[in-house]
Coordinates of C-alpha atoms and ligand atoms in Angstrom, one line a residue:
Chain A
M466 CA 159.8 -34.8 83.1
K467 CA 160.5 -31.5 84.8
K468 CA 157.9 -30.0 82.6
E469 CA 155.6 -32.6 83.1
K470 CA 156.0 -32.3 87.0
E471 CA 155.3 -28.5 86.7
K472 CA 152.3 -29.1 84.7
E473 CA 151.1 -31.3 87.3
E474 CA 151.4 -29.0 89.8
G475 CA 149.9 -26.2 87.4
K476 CA 153.0 -24.0 87.7
T477 CA 153.2 -23.6 83.8
V478 CA 150.0 -21.8 83.3
P479 CA 149.9 -17.8 83.7
L480 CA 147.7 -16.6 86.2
G481 CA 144.0 -15.8 85.2
G482 CA 144.7 -17.1 81.7
V483 CA 146.4 -14.2 80.6
I484 CA 148.7 -14.1 77.5
T485 CA 151.7 -12.0 77.8
K486 CA 153.2 -12.9 74.4
A487 CA 151.9 -10.7 71.5
G488 CA 151.0 -12.7 68.2
S489 CA 150.4 -16.1 69.9
A490 CA 147.3 -16.6 67.6
A491 CA 150.0 -17.5 64.8
D492 CA 150.7 -20.6 66.9
Y493 CA 147.3 -22.2 66.7
F494 CA 146.5 -23.4 63.0
T495 CA 143.0 -22.6 62.5
G496 CA 143.6 -24.3 59.1
G497 CA 142.5 -27.6 60.7
W498 CA 139.0 -26.6 60.6
R499 CA 138.8 -26.0 57.1
K500 CA 136.1 -27.6 55.0
L501 CA 135.9 -25.4 52.0
R502 CA 139.1 -23.8 50.3
P503 CA 139.4 -20.5 48.6
V504 CA 140.5 -20.6 45.1
V505 CA 141.1 -17.2 43.7
D506 CA 141.0 -16.8 39.8
K507 CA 144.0 -14.7 39.2
G508 CA 142.6 -13.7 35.5
K509 CA 139.7 -12.0 37.2
C510 CA 141.3 -10.4 40.3
T511 CA 141.8 -6.7 40.3
N512 CA 144.1 -7.1 43.6
C513 CA 141.8 -4.3 45.2
L514 CA 142.9 -6.3 48.5
I515 CA 139.3 -6.0 50.0
C516 CA 139.7 -9.9 51.0
W517 CA 143.0 -9.1 52.8
V518 CA 141.1 -6.6 54.7
M519 CA 138.3 -8.5 55.6
C520 CA 140.0 -12.0 56.3
P521 CA 139.6 -12.7 60.1
D522 CA 142.5 -14.9 60.3
S523 CA 145.2 -12.9 58.0
A524 CA 145.4 -15.7 55.7
V525 CA 145.2 -13.8 52.6
I526 CA 149.0 -13.5 51.3
V527 CA 150.0 -10.4 49.6
E528 CA 153.3 -9.8 48.2
D529 CA 154.4 -6.2 46.5
G530 CA 150.6 -5.2 46.8
K531 CA 149.2 -8.3 44.7
L532 CA 147.1 -11.1 46.0
V533 CA 149.5 -14.4 45.6
G534 CA 147.4 -16.8 47.6
F535 CA 146.1 -18.1 50.7
D536 CA 148.0 -19.2 54.1
L537 CA 146.3 -22.5 54.3
E538 CA 147.5 -23.3 57.8
H539 CA 145.4 -20.6 59.1
C540 CA 142.5 -20.2 56.6
K541 CA 139.5 -21.7 58.3
G542 CA 137.6 -21.9 55.1
C543 CA 134.8 -19.4 56.4
G544 CA 134.5 -17.8 52.8
I545 CA 134.3 -14.1 53.9
C546 CA 136.7 -13.3 51.4
A547 CA 134.8 -14.8 48.6
V548 CA 131.7 -12.7 49.7
E549 CA 133.7 -9.6 50.0
C550 CA 135.3 -9.9 46.8
P551 CA 133.4 -7.1 44.6
D552 CA 130.4 -8.4 42.9
K553 CA 131.5 -7.1 39.5
V554 CA 134.7 -9.5 40.3
K555 CA 133.9 -12.4 42.1
A556 CA 137.3 -13.8 41.6
I557 CA 137.3 -16.3 44.7
K558 CA 135.3 -19.5 44.7
M559 CA 135.1 -21.6 47.7
E560 CA 135.7 -25.4 46.8
E561 CA 135.3 -28.7 48.5
E562 CA 138.4 -29.8 50.6
A563 CA 139.5 -33.0 48.8
G564 CA 138.6 -36.0 50.8
Chain B
M959 CA 146.3 -2.5 127.0
E960 CA 143.4 -2.4 125.0
P961 CA 143.8 -1.0 121.7
A962 CA 143.0 2.7 121.4
T963 CA 140.2 2.5 118.9
K964 CA 138.2 -0.6 120.2
T965 CA 135.1 1.5 121.6
K966 CA 136.6 5.2 120.1
K967 CA 134.0 7.0 117.6
Q968 CA 130.9 5.0 118.4
V969 CA 128.3 5.5 116.2
G970 CA 124.6 4.2 115.5
L971 CA 124.6 3.1 111.9
T972 CA 122.5 0.8 109.7
G973 CA 124.5 -2.2 107.9
N974 CA 124.1 -0.1 104.8
S975 CA 125.5 2.9 106.1
A976 CA 128.5 1.1 107.7
V977 CA 129.2 -0.8 104.7
A978 CA 129.0 2.6 102.5
Y979 CA 131.2 4.5 105.0
A980 CA 133.8 1.6 104.7
M981 CA 133.6 2.0 101.2
K982 CA 134.2 5.8 101.3
Q983 CA 137.2 5.1 103.7
I984 CA 138.6 2.7 101.1
D985 CA 138.1 5.1 98.4
P986 CA 138.1 2.6 95.6
D987 CA 139.4 3.6 92.2
V988 CA 136.0 2.4 90.6
C989 CA 132.8 1.5 91.8
A990 CA 130.1 0.2 89.2
A991 CA 126.8 -0.5 90.8
Y992 CA 123.1 -0.7 90.3
P993 CA 121.0 -0.4 93.5
I994 CA 118.6 -3.1 94.5
T995 CA 116.6 -3.7 97.7
P996 CA 117.9 -4.5 100.5
S997 CA 121.3 -3.2 99.6
T998 CA 120.1 0.2 98.0
Q999 CA 121.0 2.6 100.6
I1000 CA 124.7 1.4 100.0
V1001 CA 125.0 2.7 96.6
E1002 CA 122.5 5.9 97.7
D1003 CA 125.2 6.8 100.4
F1004 CA 128.3 6.4 98.4
S1005 CA 126.9 8.4 95.7
S1006 CA 126.4 11.0 97.9
Y1007 CA 130.0 10.8 99.1
Y1008 CA 130.9 10.9 95.6
A1009 CA 128.7 13.9 94.6
D1010 CA 130.1 15.6 97.6
G1011 CA 133.9 15.1 96.3
K1012 CA 134.6 13.0 99.5
V1013 CA 135.8 10.2 97.3
G1014 CA 138.0 9.9 94.1
T1015 CA 136.5 6.8 93.1
E1016 CA 135.0 6.9 89.6
L1017 CA 131.2 5.9 90.0
I1018 CA 129.9 4.2 86.9
T1019 CA 126.1 4.3 87.1
V1020 CA 125.3 1.1 84.8
E1021 CA 122.0 -0.2 83.6
S1022 CA 121.9 -3.4 85.0
E1023 CA 123.7 -5.9 87.6
H1024 CA 125.2 -7.7 84.8
S1025 CA 126.7 -4.7 83.4
A1026 CA 127.9 -3.6 87.0
M1027 CA 130.1 -6.9 87.1
S1028 CA 130.9 -6.5 83.7
A1029 CA 132.3 -2.8 84.5
C1030 CA 133.9 -4.1 87.6
I1031 CA 135.8 -6.8 85.6
G1032 CA 137.0 -4.5 83.1
A1033 CA 138.2 -1.8 85.5
A1034 CA 139.7 -4.6 87.6
A1035 CA 141.5 -5.8 84.4
A1036 CA 142.7 -2.0 83.7
G1037 CA 144.4 -2.4 87.3
A1038 CA 142.1 -0.6 89.3
R1039 CA 140.8 -1.3 93.1
V1040 CA 137.0 -2.0 92.4
M1041 CA 134.3 -2.5 94.7
T1042 CA 130.4 -3.0 94.1
T1043 CA 127.5 -4.2 96.0
T1044 CA 124.2 -5.9 95.2
S1045 CA 121.2 -8.6 96.4
S1046 CA 119.1 -10.9 95.1
Q1047 CA 118.2 -10.8 91.7
G1048 CA 121.3 -8.6 91.1
L1049 CA 123.4 -11.2 92.2
A1050 CA 121.6 -13.7 89.9
L1051 CA 122.0 -11.4 87.0
M1052 CA 125.6 -11.1 87.8
W1053 CA 126.0 -14.8 87.7
E1054 CA 127.8 -15.2 84.3
M1055 CA 130.1 -12.3 85.3
L1056 CA 131.0 -13.8 88.5
Y1057 CA 132.9 -16.7 87.1
V1058 CA 134.8 -14.2 84.8
A1059 CA 135.9 -12.2 87.5
S1060 CA 137.2 -15.2 89.5
G1061 CA 138.6 -16.9 86.4
L1062 CA 140.6 -14.0 85.4
R1063 CA 141.8 -13.7 89.2
L1064 CA 140.4 -10.0 89.3
P1065 CA 140.3 -8.9 93.5
V1066 CA 136.6 -7.4 93.1
V1067 CA 135.3 -6.9 96.6
M1068 CA 131.4 -7.3 96.8
T1069 CA 129.1 -6.9 99.3
V1070 CA 126.1 -8.8 99.2
V1071 CA 123.0 -8.0 101.3
N1072 CA 121.5 -11.2 101.5
R1073 CA 117.6 -11.6 100.2
A1074 CA 115.5 -14.3 99.0
L1075 CA 115.5 -15.1 95.3
S1076 CA 112.1 -14.8 93.2
A1077 CA 109.5 -16.8 92.5
P1078 CA 107.5 -16.1 94.6
I1079 CA 109.1 -12.4 94.8
S1080 CA 110.5 -11.6 98.1
I1081 CA 112.5 -8.5 99.2
Q1082 CA 113.0 -10.0 102.6
C1083 CA 116.3 -11.7 103.8
D1084 CA 117.4 -15.3 103.3
H1085 CA 120.7 -16.7 101.6
S1086 CA 119.6 -18.1 98.5
D1087 CA 121.3 -15.3 96.6
S1088 CA 124.9 -15.8 97.9
M1089 CA 124.5 -19.9 98.2
G1090 CA 123.6 -19.8 94.7
A1091 CA 127.0 -18.1 93.8
R1092 CA 128.9 -20.4 96.3
D1093 CA 130.7 -22.3 93.1
S1094 CA 131.6 -19.1 91.3
G1095 CA 134.9 -18.9 92.7
W1096 CA 134.6 -15.8 95.2
I1097 CA 135.7 -15.9 98.5
Q1098 CA 132.5 -15.7 100.8
I1099 CA 132.7 -13.9 104.3
Y1100 CA 129.6 -13.9 106.5
S1101 CA 128.8 -11.2 108.8
E1102 CA 126.5 -11.3 112.0
T1103 CA 126.3 -7.9 112.9
V1104 CA 127.1 -4.4 111.4
Q1105 CA 130.1 -4.3 113.4
E1106 CA 131.3 -7.3 111.5
A1107 CA 130.0 -6.2 107.9
Y1108 CA 132.1 -3.2 108.3
D1109 CA 135.2 -4.9 109.6
N1110 CA 134.9 -7.7 107.2
L1111 CA 134.8 -5.5 104.1
F1112 CA 138.4 -4.0 105.0
Q1113 CA 139.7 -7.6 105.4
A1114 CA 137.8 -8.8 102.3
L1115 CA 140.0 -6.4 100.4
R1116 CA 143.2 -7.5 102.0
V1117 CA 142.7 -11.0 101.3
A1118 CA 141.3 -10.9 97.7
E1119 CA 144.2 -8.5 96.8
D1120 CA 147.1 -10.6 98.3
A1121 CA 149.4 -11.9 95.9
R1122 CA 148.9 -15.4 97.1
V1123 CA 145.1 -15.2 96.5
L1124 CA 143.9 -12.7 93.8
T1125 CA 140.2 -13.9 93.9
P1126 CA 137.3 -11.8 94.5
A1127 CA 135.6 -11.8 97.6
M1128 CA 131.9 -11.2 98.9
V1129 CA 131.1 -10.2 102.5
C1130 CA 127.6 -10.9 103.3
M1131 CA 125.1 -9.8 105.5
D1132 CA 121.4 -10.2 106.3
G1133 CA 119.1 -8.2 104.6
F1134 CA 116.9 -5.8 106.7
I1135 CA 117.9 -7.7 109.9
T1136 CA 121.6 -6.1 109.7
S1137 CA 121.4 -4.0 106.4
H1138 CA 118.4 -1.6 107.8
A1139 CA 119.0 -2.1 111.7
I1140 CA 120.8 0.5 113.2
E1141 CA 123.9 -0.5 115.7
N1142 CA 126.3 1.1 117.9
I1143 CA 129.6 0.5 116.1
A1144 CA 133.2 1.8 116.6
L1145 CA 134.6 3.2 113.3
L1146 CA 138.2 3.1 112.1
D1147 CA 140.1 6.4 111.5
D1148 CA 140.6 7.1 108.0
S1149 CA 144.2 7.0 108.4
E1150 CA 143.9 3.5 110.3
V1151 CA 142.2 2.0 107.0
K1152 CA 144.5 3.6 104.6
D1153 CA 147.3 1.8 106.5
F1154 CA 145.7 -1.4 106.9
I1155 CA 144.6 -1.7 103.5
G1156 CA 147.6 -0.5 101.8
E1157 CA 148.0 0.4 98.4
Y1158 CA 147.0 -1.7 95.7
R1159 CA 149.5 -2.5 92.8
P1160 CA 148.4 -4.8 90.4
K1161 CA 151.1 -7.0 88.6
R1162 CA 149.4 -6.5 85.2
S1163 CA 147.3 -3.9 83.6
L1164 CA 145.4 -3.9 80.2
L1165 CA 146.5 -0.2 79.8
D1166 CA 149.8 -1.1 80.2
V1167 CA 150.8 -0.6 76.7
D1168 CA 154.4 -1.4 77.2
N1169 CA 153.7 -4.8 78.3
P1170 CA 150.6 -5.7 76.2
I1171 CA 148.5 -8.6 77.6
T1172 CA 145.2 -10.4 76.4
L1173 CA 142.7 -11.5 78.9
G1174 CA 139.9 -13.8 78.4
A1175 CA 141.5 -16.0 75.3
M1176 CA 140.1 -19.3 74.6
T1177 CA 141.6 -22.4 76.2
L1178 CA 141.7 -25.8 75.0
Q1179 CA 141.8 -29.3 76.2
D1180 CA 145.3 -29.2 77.1
S1181 CA 145.1 -25.9 79.4
Y1182 CA 141.5 -24.9 80.7
M1183 CA 142.0 -27.7 83.6
D1184 CA 145.0 -26.5 84.6
F1185 CA 144.0 -22.8 85.0
K1186 CA 141.1 -24.4 87.1
H1187 CA 143.5 -26.3 89.4
E1188 CA 145.6 -23.1 89.8
Q1189 CA 142.3 -21.1 90.8
S1190 CA 141.2 -24.0 92.9
K1191 CA 144.6 -24.1 94.7
A1192 CA 144.3 -20.2 95.0
I1193 CA 141.3 -20.0 97.0
A1194 CA 141.8 -23.0 99.3
G1195 CA 144.7 -20.9 100.3
A1196 CA 142.9 -18.1 100.9
K1197 CA 141.8 -19.6 104.4
A1198 CA 145.2 -19.0 105.7
V1199 CA 145.6 -15.7 104.6
V1200 CA 141.9 -14.8 105.9
A1201 CA 143.1 -16.0 109.5
E1202 CA 146.2 -13.9 109.2
V1203 CA 144.4 -10.8 108.3
G1204 CA 141.8 -11.5 110.9
K1205 CA 144.5 -11.9 113.5
E1206 CA 146.3 -8.8 112.6
F1207 CA 143.2 -6.6 112.1
G1208 CA 142.7 -7.8 115.9
E1209 CA 146.3 -6.7 116.9
R1210 CA 145.7 -3.4 115.2
F1211 CA 142.2 -2.4 115.9
G1212 CA 141.5 -4.7 118.8
R1213 CA 138.6 -6.9 117.3
S1214 CA 140.0 -10.4 116.3
Y1215 CA 138.5 -12.4 113.6
G1216 CA 139.2 -16.3 112.8
L1217 CA 137.5 -18.4 110.4
M1218 CA 134.5 -19.1 112.6
E1219 CA 133.2 -18.0 115.8
C1220 CA 132.9 -20.8 118.6
Y1221 CA 130.3 -19.5 121.4
R1222 CA 130.3 -21.4 124.6
L1223 CA 131.2 -24.6 122.6
E1224 CA 134.1 -25.8 124.6
D1225 CA 132.0 -28.2 126.6
A1226 CA 129.2 -28.3 124.4
E1227 CA 127.4 -31.7 124.1
A1228 CA 124.4 -29.9 121.7
V1229 CA 125.5 -27.5 119.1
V1230 CA 123.8 -25.3 116.3
I1231 CA 125.8 -24.1 113.4
V1232 CA 124.2 -21.0 111.8
L1233 CA 125.3 -18.1 109.2
N1234 CA 125.0 -14.4 109.9
S1235 CA 122.6 -12.5 112.2
A1236 CA 120.6 -15.9 113.4
A1237 CA 123.6 -16.5 115.4
G1238 CA 122.9 -13.6 117.9
T1239 CA 119.6 -15.1 118.4
T1240 CA 121.0 -18.3 119.1
K1241 CA 123.4 -16.9 121.6
V1242 CA 120.7 -15.5 123.8
A1243 CA 119.0 -19.0 123.7
I1244 CA 122.1 -20.4 124.6
D1245 CA 122.9 -18.1 127.4
R1246 CA 119.3 -18.9 128.9
L1247 CA 119.8 -22.7 128.5
R1248 CA 123.3 -22.7 129.9
D1249 CA 121.8 -20.7 132.9
K1250 CA 119.6 -23.8 133.7
G1251 CA 122.7 -26.1 133.4
T1252 CA 122.6 -27.3 129.9
K1253 CA 125.7 -27.7 127.8
V1254 CA 124.6 -26.0 124.4
G1255 CA 126.8 -23.9 122.1
L1256 CA 127.3 -22.4 118.7
L1257 CA 129.3 -22.5 115.9
K1258 CA 129.2 -19.6 113.4
P1259 CA 131.4 -19.9 110.3
R1260 CA 132.7 -16.6 109.2
L1261 CA 134.2 -18.0 106.3
F1262 CA 132.2 -20.1 103.8
R1263 CA 134.0 -20.1 100.9
P1264 CA 136.8 -21.4 100.9
F1265 CA 135.1 -23.9 103.6
P1266 CA 137.3 -24.3 106.6
H1267 CA 136.4 -28.3 107.1
E1268 CA 139.4 -29.4 109.0
E1269 CA 139.0 -26.5 111.7
I1270 CA 135.1 -26.8 111.7
A1271 CA 135.5 -30.6 112.4
S1272 CA 137.9 -30.1 114.9
A1273 CA 135.9 -27.6 116.6
L1274 CA 133.2 -30.2 116.7
A1275 CA 135.3 -32.9 118.2
G1276 CA 133.6 -34.1 121.6
T1277 CA 130.0 -32.7 120.5
K1278 CA 127.3 -35.2 120.5
A1279 CA 124.7 -33.8 118.4
V1280 CA 124.8 -31.0 116.0
C1281 CA 122.2 -28.8 113.9
V1282 CA 123.0 -27.1 111.0
L1283 CA 120.6 -24.2 110.2
D1284 CA 120.2 -23.3 106.6
R1285 CA 119.0 -20.0 105.4
A1286 CA 118.6 -21.5 102.0
D1287 CA 117.6 -24.7 100.3
S1288 CA 119.9 -26.3 97.8
M1289 CA 116.6 -28.0 96.3
S1290 CA 118.4 -31.4 96.4
G1291 CA 116.1 -33.2 98.6
F1292 CA 118.7 -33.5 100.9
G1293 CA 119.0 -30.5 102.9
G1294 CA 120.6 -27.1 102.7
P1295 CA 124.1 -26.1 101.4
L1296 CA 125.7 -25.5 104.9
F1297 CA 124.3 -29.0 106.2
S1298 CA 126.1 -30.5 103.5
E1299 CA 129.4 -29.1 103.8
V1300 CA 129.2 -29.7 107.6
R1301 CA 128.3 -33.3 107.3
S1302 CA 130.8 -34.0 104.5
A1303 CA 133.5 -32.3 106.8
L1304 CA 132.6 -34.7 109.7
Y1305 CA 132.2 -37.8 107.6
G1306 CA 134.7 -40.5 108.4
R1307 CA 136.1 -39.0 111.6
K1308 CA 136.4 -40.7 114.7
G1309 CA 133.3 -40.2 117.1
C1310 CA 131.3 -38.2 114.4
P1311 CA 128.1 -36.7 116.1
P1312 CA 124.7 -37.1 114.7
V1313 CA 124.3 -34.0 112.3
I1314 CA 120.6 -33.0 111.5
G1315 CA 119.8 -30.1 109.2
R1316 CA 117.0 -27.6 109.1
I1317 CA 116.0 -25.0 106.9
F1318 CA 114.5 -21.8 108.5
G1319 CA 114.0 -18.2 108.0
L1320 CA 113.6 -18.2 104.1
G1321 CA 111.8 -15.2 102.6
G1322 CA 112.6 -13.1 106.0
R1323 CA 110.5 -15.6 108.3
D1324 CA 111.5 -14.7 111.7
Y1325 CA 113.7 -16.9 113.8
T1326 CA 113.2 -16.1 117.5
V1327 CA 114.7 -17.3 120.6
E1328 CA 111.8 -19.9 121.1
H1329 CA 112.9 -21.6 117.5
A1330 CA 116.3 -21.9 118.8
F1331 CA 114.9 -23.5 121.9
G1332 CA 113.0 -25.8 119.8
V1333 CA 116.2 -26.9 118.1
F1334 CA 117.9 -27.5 121.0
G1335 CA 115.0 -29.5 122.2
E1336 CA 115.2 -31.7 118.8
L1337 CA 119.0 -32.2 119.6
Y1338 CA 118.4 -33.4 123.2
D1339 CA 115.7 -35.7 121.9
I1340 CA 118.0 -37.4 119.5
L1341 CA 120.6 -37.8 122.6
E1342 CA 118.0 -39.4 124.7
K1343 CA 116.7 -41.8 122.2
G1344 CA 119.8 -42.4 120.6
K1345 CA 118.9 -42.1 116.9
V1346 CA 118.1 -39.6 114.4
E1347 CA 114.4 -39.7 113.3
K1348 CA 114.4 -36.6 110.8
P1349 CA 118.2 -35.8 109.4
F1350 CA 116.7 -32.9 107.6
G1351 CA 113.8 -30.9 107.1
Y1352 CA 112.2 -27.3 107.6
L1353 CA 111.9 -25.5 110.7
K1354 CA 108.6 -25.4 112.2
P1355 CA 107.0 -22.0 112.2
Ligands
LIG1483 S1 138.1 -18.4 53.5 FE1 138.1 -17.2 55.4 S2 139.9 -17.5 56.7 FE2 140.2 -18.3 54.5 S3 141.3 -16.5 53.4 FE3 138.9 -16.4 53.2 S4 138.3 -15.0 54.6 FE4 140.4 -15.8 55.1
LIG1484 S1 138.8 -8.9 46.9 FE1 138.6 -10.3 45.0 S2 139.6 -8.7 43.4 FE2 140.3 -7.9 45.5 S3 142.1 -8.9 45.8 FE3 140.7 -10.2 46.9 S4 140.3 -11.8 45.3 FE4 141.3 -10.0 44.3

């Protein structure tokens, strides 16, 4: 209730739309935009991690220097990883999201 | 006792030189500007101060006005005190960035030397440039004379940087008529300026790596409107700060400023409302008409954004006919911008006088004492006939 009132009075927004907390982009789930989903063929993947470097949403999950999958809450399905995966490998395919 | 500075240091300066001198005295951290007629001389003079080492300012010579405002925004975001100047097409080219400066709540201060907008091209005075930016979230203060343009710049800086306001401000004066005419004005001492404006200590800065911030992030349906609401309240609140700062300026230096100037208005029946230099011409006409026993007066708004609607409506209580002169057409088929605002401020008030609007002086067309006589004549016609035949239109040449 108090929060509602503050919002009504506009007290809760920081001056000029400034964001003072680092890493707040993680709170926004860009995964909701996704139409195509990246699927990796682990048999082809050489773990060069170019996709991890190029992903604009830091959605390529890497453990111990190896690609293990995608953070689908933040992967927006742009397909940059699939394009950037080296021509000789092409381990990522973009597939239609079901439904 | 009259404050000591009221008449001291009288010097003859053009509006542009006076503004450049004020900027030298303010000595802002950053100035990014692109010269354009009729404000060119401000940038020229200030560049000389810079070249001669008279200011500590970082002068950024940019390739366009869009870049000038962009550089101002970047510098202000970094926590600098920032000033610039422009006219006409230059202001039009800044348009996109004006909204960014105000939305980010960066107190940039800009002198606008009013000039007509193309097409057809004209380098002469009218207010279509600053009126085009009237909804950009900038405070707008208008200046009748060189002295006012000089004094207004210091006050605009104080208002813009006030923690209650934090909103950019433009100080407007008429191209050529004020910018290029030499007037005897009283200058302040550098120390008086420094004392009055104080130091600018922004709460946040992009360069403060210990407290990192993001500026210009995207907002969605849940928050954009809240930011705009906040901004709207801040600029509305600037009205009180403008009055406060204008009063303090008067106490310190002997020249007081309010939200508007009322000239022989107390008992006036017929009133003209006009911005900037045309107010001076109107005052001459008023004095002559008053000598003949006519009760005429002037209301010259100083603050246009935010619009002092209550104060203007109160000042007009008791008047019988009002003509608003606009040096810009809003192309609405319904008069100029000042006309719309004044009528709207009066609407629904008891005893609201008839208000007519006349567009005048576009592209530098002369506005003379004779024209002012003609306007007052029209107002007395309305009083005699008891009806308004032409609520708005263009002033006859
Ligand atoms: S599709 Fe785009 S967002 Fe998703 S993992 Fe690949 S590069 Fe990142
Ligand atoms: S770019 Fe291709 S090969 Fe390299 S890690 Fe990513 S999926 Fe594997």
